[in-house]
Amino acid sequence: MYDFVTGPLLWLSLIIFFAGLIFRTVYYIKGLDTFLDRVTYGVNTAYGVKSAIKSVLHWIIPFGSRSWRVKPIFTILVFIFHIGLVITPIFLPAHNLILEERWGFRLPTISDTTADIMTIAVIVSALFLIIRRIALPEVRILTSAYDYLIMLITVAPFITGFISFHQISDYQFWVILHILCGEIMLIAIPFTKLSHIVLFFLSRIQIGMDFGIKRGGMKGGGKTW
Amino acid sequence: MPEGKFCNKKPINTEEELRELLSDTRGTTYYKEMEELDVDSDAIQATLQKTLKSRLKTWLEVCAHCGLCADSCFFYIANNRDPKQVPSYKIQSTLGEIVKKKGKVTNEFMRHVMDTAWGKCTCCNRCATYCPFGIDMGVMFSYLRGLCFTQGFIPWEMKIGSGMHRVYRAQMDITTEDWVDTCEWMAEEYEDDWPGIEIPVDKENADIIYTVNAREPKHYPEDLGEAAALFHLAGENWTVPSEGWEETSLAMFAGDWAGCKMQVESVYDAIDRLKPKRMVVTECGHAYRATVIEGPYWCGRKDGKPPVETLHYVEWVAEALRNGKIKIDPTKKIKEPVTYQDSCNYIRNAGLRKCAREIMSYIAEDFREMKPCGEHNFCCGGGGGMNGLGRYRDERNTGFKVKRDQILETGAMLVITPCHNCWDAVRDLEETYKVGIRWSFLKPLLLEMAIVPDHLKPKE
Ligand code: SF4
Ligand code: SF4
């Protein structure tokens, strides 16, 4: 079982993950249309690029946009959650050990303690995001079972990873479950709204170009996010 | 009854149809017929497949259901934070459902879609500024309006508005003759105070072609006289076209894209015919948005720009003040606290925030910004056609609360509103809530404050 989930299944999920995201990106860009979107992507592009960079930067920097600033608690939660989600799996010592064994290279790593803190941070912030979903009427009305499923898919690798790493219970069982959860997440990303790991950037670039080329960027007004 | 006499899927194309529809007071029969109107699901689905591409599809799909857009919408705030007013909810429960059901929706559902697309959104695009993904409900509701238009589910006044553009190339029944007469009449009216004043019609190669909002010749012709006086004062070589003078687009509010194209083409044709160096658009926000920002795309212009460089009136005023073409008498500057209503259409969606501030620095001693302002300002409450829709009068008046409070918070009792929709909205909000505020376009204020050189003064 262990050999299967760390062998062919891992390969498969990685292929689906990368190919899926490449497909999503290409498909998105191909579907942009000057006249349907009413943005001349190909004319005055420089204005668009400038504005697109701003559009992304203001939103990936904590408190970089007015929207982030007026909702500080939510912003802190979102950033802790996302930073943990991205950093932990990529720079985890255990993952890099496997990477080195398999493919002979490794990335710089964070310490096990940092990884632990980040894992807990992801789980706790997810918990608060779920509470927020239930508590605030304006978020509750938007919420469906799908949103909880997505959250589960995202957080499950962290919970199972934490349990297996600390050998809280049957290691063999939890580590296989952890790997499976990770693979489910990788496979789910291109097919669900988790695809926003690329579509977030594409969408922000698009709206940045829209404002930069058409809606004021060329008048020097420039959108302030 | 699939297609009604008034309420059907065909746009208005003749004067006669227009008159008939107008005779159905307040659309009583029209809305009754709408209850029977068939939904052509296949046509909806075909349109979706052709036009719902990357950006709209992605917006519908990746919305994180985070609710960050809630507070950005003035309707949400004004309706005591009613969750049904959250922008994401409004679009997911309308366009989102249509897409999910592949167009197979009921008549009742389409009426609900109409009531949301026109009664709960002014397409102010503010939510786009607050969503982490940049999801722009203004753009999506505008798209949805287009879908509704093809199915005949549009408010009565919108059908009339679109018909007006199709028949008269203006949002009101003004013929070329009416318009030219009004120009002559206003030139005469202003001649006593401004000797030598002209409203030159169809002059070729002028520096400026000036285009207006049909409400000006129809309801406040003095606006045209004031514009002429200010051009005269600034020594501009300008003209108005006899045809293609109308900048506004109720067709845009109606989602009638073919009508939009016809309207805008009439203006571009005037430009091609008269070869002016630049165009100046009157104090109207959506007119500028329609003819300058969106219009080029409706007409298939590949550069996305109108045929000549175009200025909104506030750009021209800022320039005239900057270059000293118009000089302000410092003793006549506005002394009382005054605030400025940033129009969504030319501030948030066309980047003219700085021009507005520049003008205020010349004419006001105590300028107070609303909070928030500029690109972040709230819609006046009357945008997107809302001002003209009887069916959503209550929704609009409730929405006004946000603007009312924003104005009152500045402490200013005078609001400068260089946009027809904002001007109307502030007037109607005063009528509704009686808070004691006044409002004005720029032109009359500038005329009161400007220094008139002796050679332009009337000889006693
Ligand atoms: S475009 Fe304006 S009115 Fe419409 S949902 Fe967004 S914020 Fe509300
Ligand atoms: S802010 Fe954007 S992502 Fe969040 S609910 Fe609103 S539209 Fe969706």
XYZ file of C-alpha atoms and ligand atoms in Angstrom:
701
model
C 0.000 0.000 0.000
C 2.708 2.447 1.032
C 4.610 1.700 -2.146
C 1.508 2.258 -4.227
C 0.509 5.585 -2.736
C 4.047 6.926 -2.826
C 4.704 5.462 -6.245
C 2.240 5.385 -9.134
C -0.480 7.271 -7.303
C 1.874 10.079 -6.386
C 3.016 10.306 -9.960
C -0.519 10.331 -11.217
C -1.654 13.031 -8.860
C 1.353 15.195 -9.631
C 0.738 14.836 -13.346
C -2.932 15.694 -12.961
C -2.052 18.637 -10.754
C 0.501 20.187 -13.077
C -1.185 19.303 -16.352
C -4.517 20.459 -14.974
C -3.177 23.809 -13.922
C -1.365 24.321 -17.193
C -4.571 23.489 -19.018
C -6.531 25.921 -16.843
C -4.038 28.694 -17.518
C -3.914 28.143 -21.252
C -7.682 27.780 -21.466
C -8.221 30.984 -19.498
C -5.870 33.013 -21.635
C -7.318 31.571 -24.834
C -10.809 32.531 -23.711
C -9.957 36.187 -23.217
C -11.557 38.262 -25.909
C -11.024 41.927 -26.664
C -14.622 42.477 -27.673
C -16.436 40.243 -25.208
C -14.417 41.546 -22.285
C -14.144 44.965 -23.861
C -10.461 45.313 -23.061
C -7.804 45.738 -25.771
C -5.304 43.324 -24.315
C -3.089 43.740 -27.349
C -3.222 47.541 -27.666
C -1.727 49.810 -25.016
C -0.552 46.638 -23.336
C 2.136 48.452 -21.352
C -0.523 50.322 -19.376
C -2.237 47.035 -18.758
C 0.883 45.287 -17.535
C 1.735 48.097 -15.154
C -1.724 48.052 -13.723
C -1.829 44.243 -13.602
C 1.313 44.169 -11.488
C -0.259 46.654 -9.094
C -3.469 44.686 -9.076
C -1.647 41.533 -7.966
C 0.786 43.151 -5.530
C -1.808 45.105 -3.596
C -3.659 41.894 -2.943
C -0.857 39.466 -2.113
C 0.610 41.842 0.445
C -1.240 41.746 3.763
C -3.197 44.993 4.173
C -2.083 46.047 0.694
C -5.612 46.788 -0.475
C -8.316 48.871 1.146
C -10.478 45.798 1.309
C -7.827 43.974 3.350
C -7.436 46.991 5.595
C -11.099 47.399 6.446
C -11.366 43.737 7.495
C -8.162 43.240 9.516
C -9.136 40.091 11.375
C -10.301 38.281 8.291
C -7.176 39.435 6.483
C -4.882 38.043 9.173
C -6.737 34.728 9.085
C -6.591 34.497 5.311
C -2.897 35.255 5.143
C -1.898 32.914 7.958
C -3.980 30.200 6.339
C -2.540 30.653 2.868
C 1.065 31.159 3.924
C 0.881 27.961 5.972
C -0.770 26.104 3.113
C 1.930 26.973 0.645
C 5.094 27.091 2.735
C 4.645 24.040 4.958
C 4.356 21.256 2.380
C 7.015 22.659 0.077
C 9.709 23.336 2.643
C 8.952 20.584 5.130
C 12.107 18.603 6.066
C 10.314 15.240 5.777
C 9.007 16.031 2.287
C 12.413 17.165 1.152
C 13.989 14.018 2.488
C 11.728 11.997 0.247
C 12.436 14.357 -2.604
C 16.159 13.791 -2.210
C 15.785 10.016 -1.946
C 13.621 9.846 -5.026
C 14.933 12.503 -7.347
C 18.209 13.458 -5.807
C 17.498 17.121 -5.068
C 16.069 19.088 -2.197
C 14.810 22.556 -1.448
C 15.801 24.618 1.546
C 13.797 23.549 4.567
C 12.105 25.071 7.561
C 12.640 23.560 10.998
C 10.285 20.931 12.355
C 9.135 23.362 15.016
C 8.292 26.019 12.424
C 6.448 23.380 10.432
C 4.497 22.403 13.509
C 3.555 25.980 14.276
C 2.477 26.573 10.703
C 0.459 23.384 10.610
C -1.358 24.309 13.759
C -1.827 27.818 12.388
C -3.442 26.407 9.245
C -5.782 24.195 11.249
C -6.724 26.920 13.710
C -7.264 29.592 11.066
C -9.368 27.119 9.083
C -11.437 26.576 12.193
C -11.977 30.310 12.578
C -12.835 30.652 8.890
C -15.459 27.944 9.358
C -16.844 29.642 12.443
C -16.964 32.901 10.501
C -18.861 31.131 7.730
C -21.488 30.012 10.177
C -21.618 33.118 12.326
C -21.857 35.915 9.773
C -25.158 36.031 7.897
C -23.548 37.620 4.834
C -21.159 34.671 4.536
C -23.639 32.009 5.614
C -25.981 32.861 2.757
C -23.186 32.221 0.255
C -22.102 28.962 1.835
C -22.989 25.517 0.548
C -21.771 22.003 1.395
C -19.280 22.389 -1.432
C -17.449 25.112 0.519
C -17.017 22.783 3.498
C -15.877 19.958 1.253
C -13.213 22.205 -0.264
C -12.096 23.206 3.208
C -11.904 19.559 4.243
C -9.860 18.618 1.197
C -7.473 21.461 1.960
C -6.999 20.913 5.664
C -7.077 17.106 5.794
C -3.429 16.687 4.726
C -2.412 19.001 7.553
C -4.375 17.201 10.232
C -3.259 13.748 9.118
C 0.295 14.944 8.600
C 0.435 16.346 12.090
C -0.889 13.144 13.649
C 1.459 10.894 11.741
C 4.544 13.036 12.296
C 3.977 13.080 16.023
C 3.152 9.375 15.983
C 0.111 10.066 18.089
C -1.489 6.858 16.934
C -0.792 4.040 14.447
C 1.922 5.683 12.301
C 1.581 3.412 9.302
C -2.148 4.080 9.020
C -1.924 7.824 9.443
C 0.955 8.338 7.121
C -0.799 6.491 4.326
C -3.957 8.464 5.002
C -1.875 11.647 4.980
C -0.381 10.821 1.614
C -3.786 9.927 0.227
C -5.266 13.200 1.485
C -2.416 15.114 -0.094
C -2.995 13.347 -3.367
C -6.707 13.971 -3.243
C -5.954 17.649 -2.765
C -3.526 17.722 -5.692
C -6.051 16.034 -7.932
C -8.911 18.227 -6.733
C -7.091 21.501 -7.355
C -7.527 21.755 -11.127
C -11.133 20.559 -11.003
C -12.532 22.681 -8.187
C -12.388 26.267 -7.098
C -9.033 25.400 -5.592
C -7.885 26.122 -9.126
C -7.720 29.649 -7.828
C -4.072 28.972 -7.065
C -3.559 30.017 -10.686
C -6.903 31.630 -11.455
C -6.473 34.129 -8.636
C -3.452 35.533 -10.426
C -5.030 35.362 -13.865
C -8.200 37.023 -12.657
C -6.288 39.783 -10.888
C -4.122 40.343 -13.952
C -7.237 40.530 -16.100
C -9.024 43.085 -13.921
C -5.772 45.005 -13.589
C -5.480 45.200 -17.364
C -9.122 46.190 -17.612
C -8.607 49.174 -15.321
C -5.147 49.935 -16.696
C -6.061 49.938 -20.373
C -9.685 50.884 -20.430
C -10.992 52.144 -17.140
C -8.763 55.088 -16.321
C -5.214 53.772 -16.284
C -4.346 55.768 -19.372
C -5.665 58.978 -17.853
C -3.040 58.717 -15.170
C -5.710 58.207 -12.551
C -4.642 54.662 -11.939
C -6.705 52.365 -9.834
C -5.880 52.456 -6.154
C -6.951 49.139 -4.724
C -49.487 33.836 -24.582
C -45.862 33.613 -25.623
C -45.266 37.138 -26.895
C -47.256 40.094 -25.655
C -48.237 43.140 -27.633
C -45.963 45.330 -25.530
C -43.856 42.805 -23.705
C -42.002 40.605 -26.171
C -38.568 39.733 -27.383
C -38.470 42.304 -30.190
C -36.810 45.643 -29.581
C -38.632 48.814 -30.551
C -37.617 50.073 -33.949
C -40.300 52.520 -35.063
C -41.867 55.692 -33.777
C -45.276 54.052 -33.846
C -44.277 51.116 -31.641
C -42.649 53.559 -29.318
C -45.767 55.676 -29.016
C -47.917 52.635 -28.355
C -45.640 51.393 -25.617
C -45.589 54.851 -24.050
C -49.388 54.888 -24.027
C -49.375 51.881 -21.693
C -49.079 54.080 -18.618
C -46.445 52.890 -16.156
C -46.260 49.644 -18.106
C -49.347 48.173 -16.424
C -50.263 45.941 -19.335
C -46.619 45.421 -20.183
C -45.813 43.865 -16.826
C -48.988 41.779 -16.949
C -47.987 40.402 -20.289
C -44.552 39.669 -18.912
C -46.048 37.073 -16.589
C -46.958 35.012 -19.648
C -43.825 35.570 -21.674
C -42.079 32.374 -22.760
C -38.456 31.758 -21.942
C -36.397 30.582 -24.894
C -33.976 28.325 -23.046
C -32.140 27.210 -26.157
C -31.428 30.770 -27.144
C -30.140 31.555 -23.657
C -27.893 28.533 -23.698
C -26.602 29.375 -27.164
C -25.756 32.911 -26.025
C -24.054 31.634 -22.900
C -21.927 29.298 -24.935
C -20.920 32.052 -27.287
C -20.307 34.835 -24.814
C -19.704 33.462 -21.326
C -15.968 33.004 -21.639
C -12.890 33.037 -19.445
C -13.437 35.958 -17.224
C -17.141 35.633 -16.478
C -16.923 31.870 -16.167
C -13.973 32.126 -13.839
C -15.684 34.774 -11.734
C -18.702 32.553 -11.274
C -16.562 29.529 -10.534
C -13.813 30.756 -8.227
C -15.859 33.064 -6.019
C -14.652 31.956 -2.592
C -17.976 32.762 -0.957
C -16.019 34.877 1.483
C -18.518 37.716 1.709
C -15.865 40.406 1.522
C -17.918 42.127 -1.146
C -20.915 42.543 1.178
C -19.894 45.843 2.736
C -18.797 47.251 -0.594
C -22.363 47.403 -1.881
C -24.438 50.389 -0.830
C -27.629 48.370 -1.253
C -26.395 45.910 1.341
C -25.607 48.688 3.813
C -28.788 50.631 3.135
C -30.962 47.546 3.616
C -29.719 46.867 7.136
C -27.149 44.368 5.943
C -29.697 42.101 4.317
C -27.757 38.982 3.232
C -29.869 38.860 0.065
C -28.104 42.064 -0.978
C -24.592 40.585 -0.886
C -23.207 41.090 -4.402
C -22.009 37.521 -4.712
C -25.383 36.194 -3.630
C -27.193 38.437 -6.077
C -25.226 37.151 -9.040
C -24.994 33.507 -7.966
C -28.740 33.346 -7.428
C -29.445 34.785 -10.885
C -26.779 34.399 -13.561
C -25.189 31.568 -11.584
C -28.467 29.603 -11.625
C -29.105 30.262 -15.307
C -25.666 28.900 -16.126
C -26.118 25.892 -13.858
C -29.503 25.093 -15.364
C -28.186 25.636 -18.893
C -30.816 28.274 -19.541
C -33.728 26.060 -18.510
C -35.407 28.530 -16.180
C -39.013 29.555 -15.669
C -40.818 32.762 -16.434
C -41.091 33.485 -12.736
C -37.382 33.014 -12.328
C -36.640 35.415 -15.175
C -38.777 38.071 -13.525
C -36.795 37.556 -10.356
C -33.626 37.931 -12.419
C -34.921 41.205 -13.854
C -35.848 42.527 -10.420
C -32.342 41.747 -9.219
C -30.434 42.977 -12.257
C -32.196 46.357 -12.301
C -33.590 46.698 -8.791
C -30.645 45.572 -6.704
C -27.607 46.660 -8.687
C -26.692 49.949 -10.320
C -23.620 48.477 -12.037
C -21.453 50.853 -10.042
C -18.560 48.344 -10.075
C -17.607 49.160 -6.494
C -17.602 45.518 -5.416
C -14.845 44.793 -7.934
C -12.575 46.991 -5.865
C -13.201 44.961 -2.734
C -13.185 41.381 -3.974
C -9.848 39.574 -3.679
C -10.368 38.109 -7.155
C -11.507 41.392 -8.657
C -14.897 39.879 -9.386
C -16.910 42.712 -10.904
C -20.657 42.334 -10.371
C -21.244 45.530 -12.321
C -19.815 43.840 -15.382
C -21.716 40.635 -14.677
C -25.050 42.329 -14.072
C -24.577 44.325 -17.203
C -24.014 41.042 -19.047
C -27.086 39.589 -17.367
C -29.129 42.595 -18.446
C -28.085 41.841 -22.003
C -29.347 38.307 -21.574
C -32.634 39.573 -20.130
C -33.010 42.031 -22.984
C -32.892 39.288 -25.600
C -35.637 37.469 -23.682
C -37.843 40.522 -23.209
C -37.545 40.557 -19.437
C -36.624 44.193 -18.989
C -38.276 47.036 -17.128
C -40.790 48.990 -19.170
C -38.795 52.236 -19.103
C -35.717 50.372 -20.322
C -37.541 49.069 -23.335
C -38.688 52.606 -24.092
C -35.197 54.001 -23.537
C -33.609 51.530 -25.875
C -36.350 52.217 -28.421
C -35.695 55.961 -28.201
C -32.072 55.438 -29.171
C -33.067 53.134 -31.984
C -35.611 55.589 -33.363
C -34.166 59.025 -32.534
C -30.501 58.280 -31.793
C -31.209 60.000 -28.501
C -32.675 58.914 -25.205
C -35.646 61.203 -25.787
C -37.812 62.089 -28.707
C -35.725 64.941 -30.031
C -35.351 65.302 -33.764
C -32.443 66.905 -35.558
C -34.635 69.930 -36.134
C -35.585 70.234 -32.449
C -31.945 70.083 -31.517
C -30.711 72.637 -34.021
C -33.573 74.959 -33.046
C -32.614 74.677 -29.405
C -29.042 75.585 -30.238
C -30.159 78.680 -32.126
C -32.612 79.630 -29.412
C -30.015 79.359 -26.672
C -27.466 81.387 -28.651
C -30.095 84.125 -28.928
C -31.036 83.883 -25.250
C -27.447 84.345 -24.156
C -26.602 87.020 -26.717
C -27.601 89.901 -24.393
C -25.195 88.883 -21.653
C -22.544 87.501 -23.973
C -22.324 89.569 -27.122
C -20.950 87.548 -30.020
C -21.799 84.213 -28.427
C -22.396 81.376 -30.870
C -23.441 77.764 -30.876
C -21.884 76.738 -34.163
C -23.607 73.738 -35.697
C -21.682 71.409 -38.014
C -18.572 73.539 -38.267
C -15.741 71.500 -39.772
C -12.237 71.183 -38.335
C -13.122 72.835 -35.045
C -10.848 72.287 -32.058
C -13.698 70.835 -30.057
C -16.847 68.936 -30.910
C -19.218 69.216 -27.995
C -21.779 66.500 -27.301
C -24.520 66.409 -24.695
C -27.192 64.540 -22.783
C -30.619 64.765 -24.453
C -32.124 65.950 -21.202
C -30.253 69.199 -21.668
C -31.988 70.311 -24.873
C -35.235 68.763 -23.671
C -35.498 69.866 -20.038
C -32.743 72.341 -19.186
C -31.673 74.083 -22.362
C -29.884 76.715 -20.270
C -27.215 74.099 -19.674
C -26.382 74.356 -23.356
C -26.367 78.155 -23.104
C -24.009 77.950 -20.151
C -21.716 75.577 -22.005
C -21.659 78.021 -24.910
C -20.886 80.931 -22.576
C -17.993 79.039 -21.017
C -16.530 78.020 -24.391
C -16.954 81.626 -25.511
C -15.204 82.881 -22.389
C -12.375 80.408 -22.845
C -12.029 81.433 -26.493
C -12.557 77.916 -27.793
C -13.100 77.114 -31.444
C -15.929 74.650 -31.021
C -18.978 73.133 -32.650
C -21.902 70.816 -32.085
C -22.988 68.270 -34.695
C -26.522 68.483 -36.055
C -26.658 64.699 -35.853
C -24.736 62.514 -33.467
C -24.888 65.021 -30.598
C -26.261 62.594 -28.014
C -23.727 60.902 -25.751
C -25.984 59.030 -23.372
C -27.105 55.460 -23.661
C -30.184 54.109 -22.006
C -29.531 51.224 -24.370
C -26.478 50.444 -22.209
C -28.615 50.380 -19.080
C -31.117 48.203 -20.925
C -28.519 45.712 -22.139
C -29.442 46.420 -25.759
C -26.006 46.035 -27.311
C -27.190 46.492 -30.880
C -28.931 49.716 -29.831
C -25.760 50.840 -28.086
C -23.817 50.378 -31.275
C -26.326 52.385 -33.334
C -26.223 55.246 -30.856
C -22.460 55.429 -30.548
C -21.953 55.110 -34.281
C -24.010 58.253 -34.787
C -21.507 60.174 -32.662
C -18.474 58.634 -34.328
C -19.988 59.428 -37.719
C -20.317 63.059 -36.671
C -16.643 63.055 -35.741
C -15.673 61.545 -39.079
C -17.824 64.083 -40.864
C -16.689 67.217 -39.035
C -13.073 66.248 -38.275
C -12.698 68.047 -34.978
C -9.421 67.839 -33.064
C -11.018 66.688 -29.817
C -14.390 65.873 -28.325
C -15.758 67.225 -25.059
C -18.646 65.506 -23.320
C -21.082 67.318 -21.063
C -21.360 66.792 -17.289
C -22.704 63.282 -17.506
C -21.073 60.124 -16.237
C -22.785 57.296 -18.043
C -22.688 59.210 -21.318
C -18.922 59.334 -21.097
C -18.796 55.689 -20.095
C -21.005 54.690 -23.006
C -19.484 56.731 -25.789
C -15.860 56.927 -24.741
C -15.087 53.909 -22.589
C -17.386 51.116 -23.828
C -18.572 52.505 -27.154
C -15.432 51.792 -29.153
C -15.855 48.090 -28.336
C -19.504 47.972 -29.340
C -18.465 49.431 -32.675
C -15.610 46.995 -33.118
C -12.852 49.611 -32.988
C -9.670 47.649 -32.530
C -7.801 50.337 -30.605
C -10.583 50.569 -28.023
C -10.702 54.351 -28.390
C -13.160 56.788 -29.956
C -12.023 58.345 -33.241
C -10.600 61.445 -31.542
C -9.234 62.183 -28.104
C -12.187 62.793 -25.823
C -12.467 64.756 -22.625
C -15.137 64.596 -20.003
C -16.362 68.049 -19.050
C -14.376 67.980 -15.809
C -11.206 67.356 -17.809
C -11.919 70.310 -20.022
C -12.702 72.544 -17.026
C -9.566 71.453 -15.183
C -7.535 72.192 -18.297
C -9.170 75.589 -18.848
C -8.509 76.597 -15.238
C -4.950 75.296 -15.381
C -4.151 77.178 -18.616
C -5.864 80.324 -17.405
C -8.422 80.199 -20.207
C -10.982 80.599 -17.474
C -9.945 82.661 -14.479
C -11.760 82.549 -11.185
C -12.392 85.705 -9.170
C -10.903 84.796 -5.776
C -13.542 86.804 -3.936
C -16.263 84.723 -5.543
C -14.943 81.280 -4.655
C -17.385 79.062 -2.799
C -16.921 79.960 0.854
C -19.278 77.521 2.518
C -18.254 73.896 3.022
C -18.781 72.023 -0.217
C -18.420 68.397 -1.206
C -18.104 66.558 -4.523
C -20.040 63.530 -5.686
C -17.579 61.236 -7.476
C -19.481 59.634 -10.311
C -18.815 55.900 -10.625
C -18.714 56.153 -14.365
C -15.997 58.708 -14.861
C -14.126 58.445 -11.565
C -14.006 54.751 -10.610
C -14.347 53.587 -14.181
C -12.405 56.214 -16.062
C -9.753 57.524 -13.702
C -10.682 61.217 -13.499
C -10.415 61.617 -9.724
C -7.546 64.105 -9.930
C -9.337 66.413 -12.374
C -12.221 66.782 -9.969
C -9.853 67.693 -7.114
C -8.000 70.132 -9.293
C -11.224 71.962 -10.122
C -12.225 72.097 -6.487
C -8.864 73.641 -5.587
C -9.688 76.562 -7.898
C -13.295 77.139 -6.942
C -13.800 76.159 -3.309
C -12.338 77.503 -0.103
C -13.605 74.736 2.121
C -13.704 71.530 0.098
C -14.699 68.485 2.107
C -14.129 64.972 0.811
C -16.737 62.326 1.375
C -15.528 59.229 3.144
C -14.654 57.142 1.284
C -14.118 59.089 -1.930
C -12.506 58.903 -5.358
C -12.464 55.398 -6.802
C -13.886 54.120 -3.538
C -16.889 56.401 -3.442
C -20.358 54.932 -3.148
C -22.785 55.143 -6.037
C -25.195 58.089 -5.749
C -27.962 55.510 -5.668
C -29.456 56.436 -9.007
C -26.986 54.926 -11.444
C -27.405 52.157 -13.978
C -30.816 53.427 -15.031
C -32.200 53.206 -11.497
C -33.359 56.837 -11.501
C -35.824 56.206 -14.250
C -37.405 52.947 -13.089
C -40.812 53.303 -11.458
C -40.919 49.650 -10.481
C -37.880 50.057 -8.204
C -38.648 53.456 -6.700
C -38.670 52.114 -3.121
C -35.445 50.199 -3.628
C -33.796 53.319 -4.944
C -35.027 55.563 -2.156
C -33.801 53.090 0.438
C -30.439 52.941 -1.303
C -30.137 56.746 -1.008
C -29.527 56.430 2.718
C -25.869 55.681 2.184
C -25.250 58.760 0.067
C -27.357 60.900 2.391
C -25.264 59.906 5.405
C -22.026 60.302 3.495
C -22.957 63.849 2.512
C -24.193 64.825 5.958
C -21.009 63.517 7.518
C -18.952 66.031 5.533
C -20.871 68.904 7.089
C -21.303 70.442 3.639
C -24.745 71.479 2.500
C -23.698 71.987 -1.103
C -22.870 69.005 -3.308
C -21.210 69.419 -6.671
C -22.617 66.795 -9.012
C -21.104 66.921 -12.484
C -23.147 63.935 -13.658
C -26.799 63.851 -14.636
C -27.594 60.708 -12.712
C -25.844 61.932 -9.575
C -27.541 65.309 -9.928
C -30.963 63.680 -10.157
C -30.190 61.271 -7.368
C -29.096 63.984 -4.956
C -32.155 66.023 -5.870
C -34.440 63.058 -5.261
C -32.715 62.075 -2.066
C -33.273 65.604 -0.788
C -36.896 65.303 -1.843
C -37.191 61.973 -0.030
C -35.306 62.717 3.174
C -35.456 66.542 3.403
C -32.032 67.032 4.936
C -31.527 70.522 3.559
C -28.772 69.972 1.024
C -28.337 71.736 -2.323
C -26.694 70.419 -5.466
C -25.296 71.856 -8.651
C -23.566 71.153 -11.910
C -20.271 72.946 -12.476
C -21.363 75.193 -15.329
C -23.613 77.621 -13.419
C -21.105 77.864 -10.571
C -18.224 78.573 -12.925
C -20.177 81.287 -14.711
C -20.835 83.019 -11.408
C -17.200 82.900 -10.410
C -15.346 83.526 -13.642
C -13.635 86.814 -14.385
C -15.122 88.203 -17.607
C -12.675 90.405 -19.517
C -14.067 93.810 -20.544
C -14.151 93.054 -24.258
C -16.556 90.151 -23.670
C -18.926 92.160 -21.480
C -22.138 93.576 -22.915
C -21.956 97.289 -23.779
C -24.405 99.170 -21.632
S -21.951 46.863 -8.906
Fe -22.450 48.273 -7.193
S -24.651 48.030 -6.870
Fe -23.972 46.268 -8.097
S -23.546 44.664 -6.612
Fe -21.605 45.726 -6.983
S -21.500 47.301 -5.391
Fe -23.644 46.585 -5.464
S -15.618 39.153 -2.297
Fe -15.348 38.118 -4.263
S -14.790 36.015 -3.721
Fe -15.666 36.939 -1.881
S -17.838 36.421 -1.972
Fe -17.644 38.425 -2.918
S -17.409 37.978 -5.103
Fe -17.013 36.062 -4.011
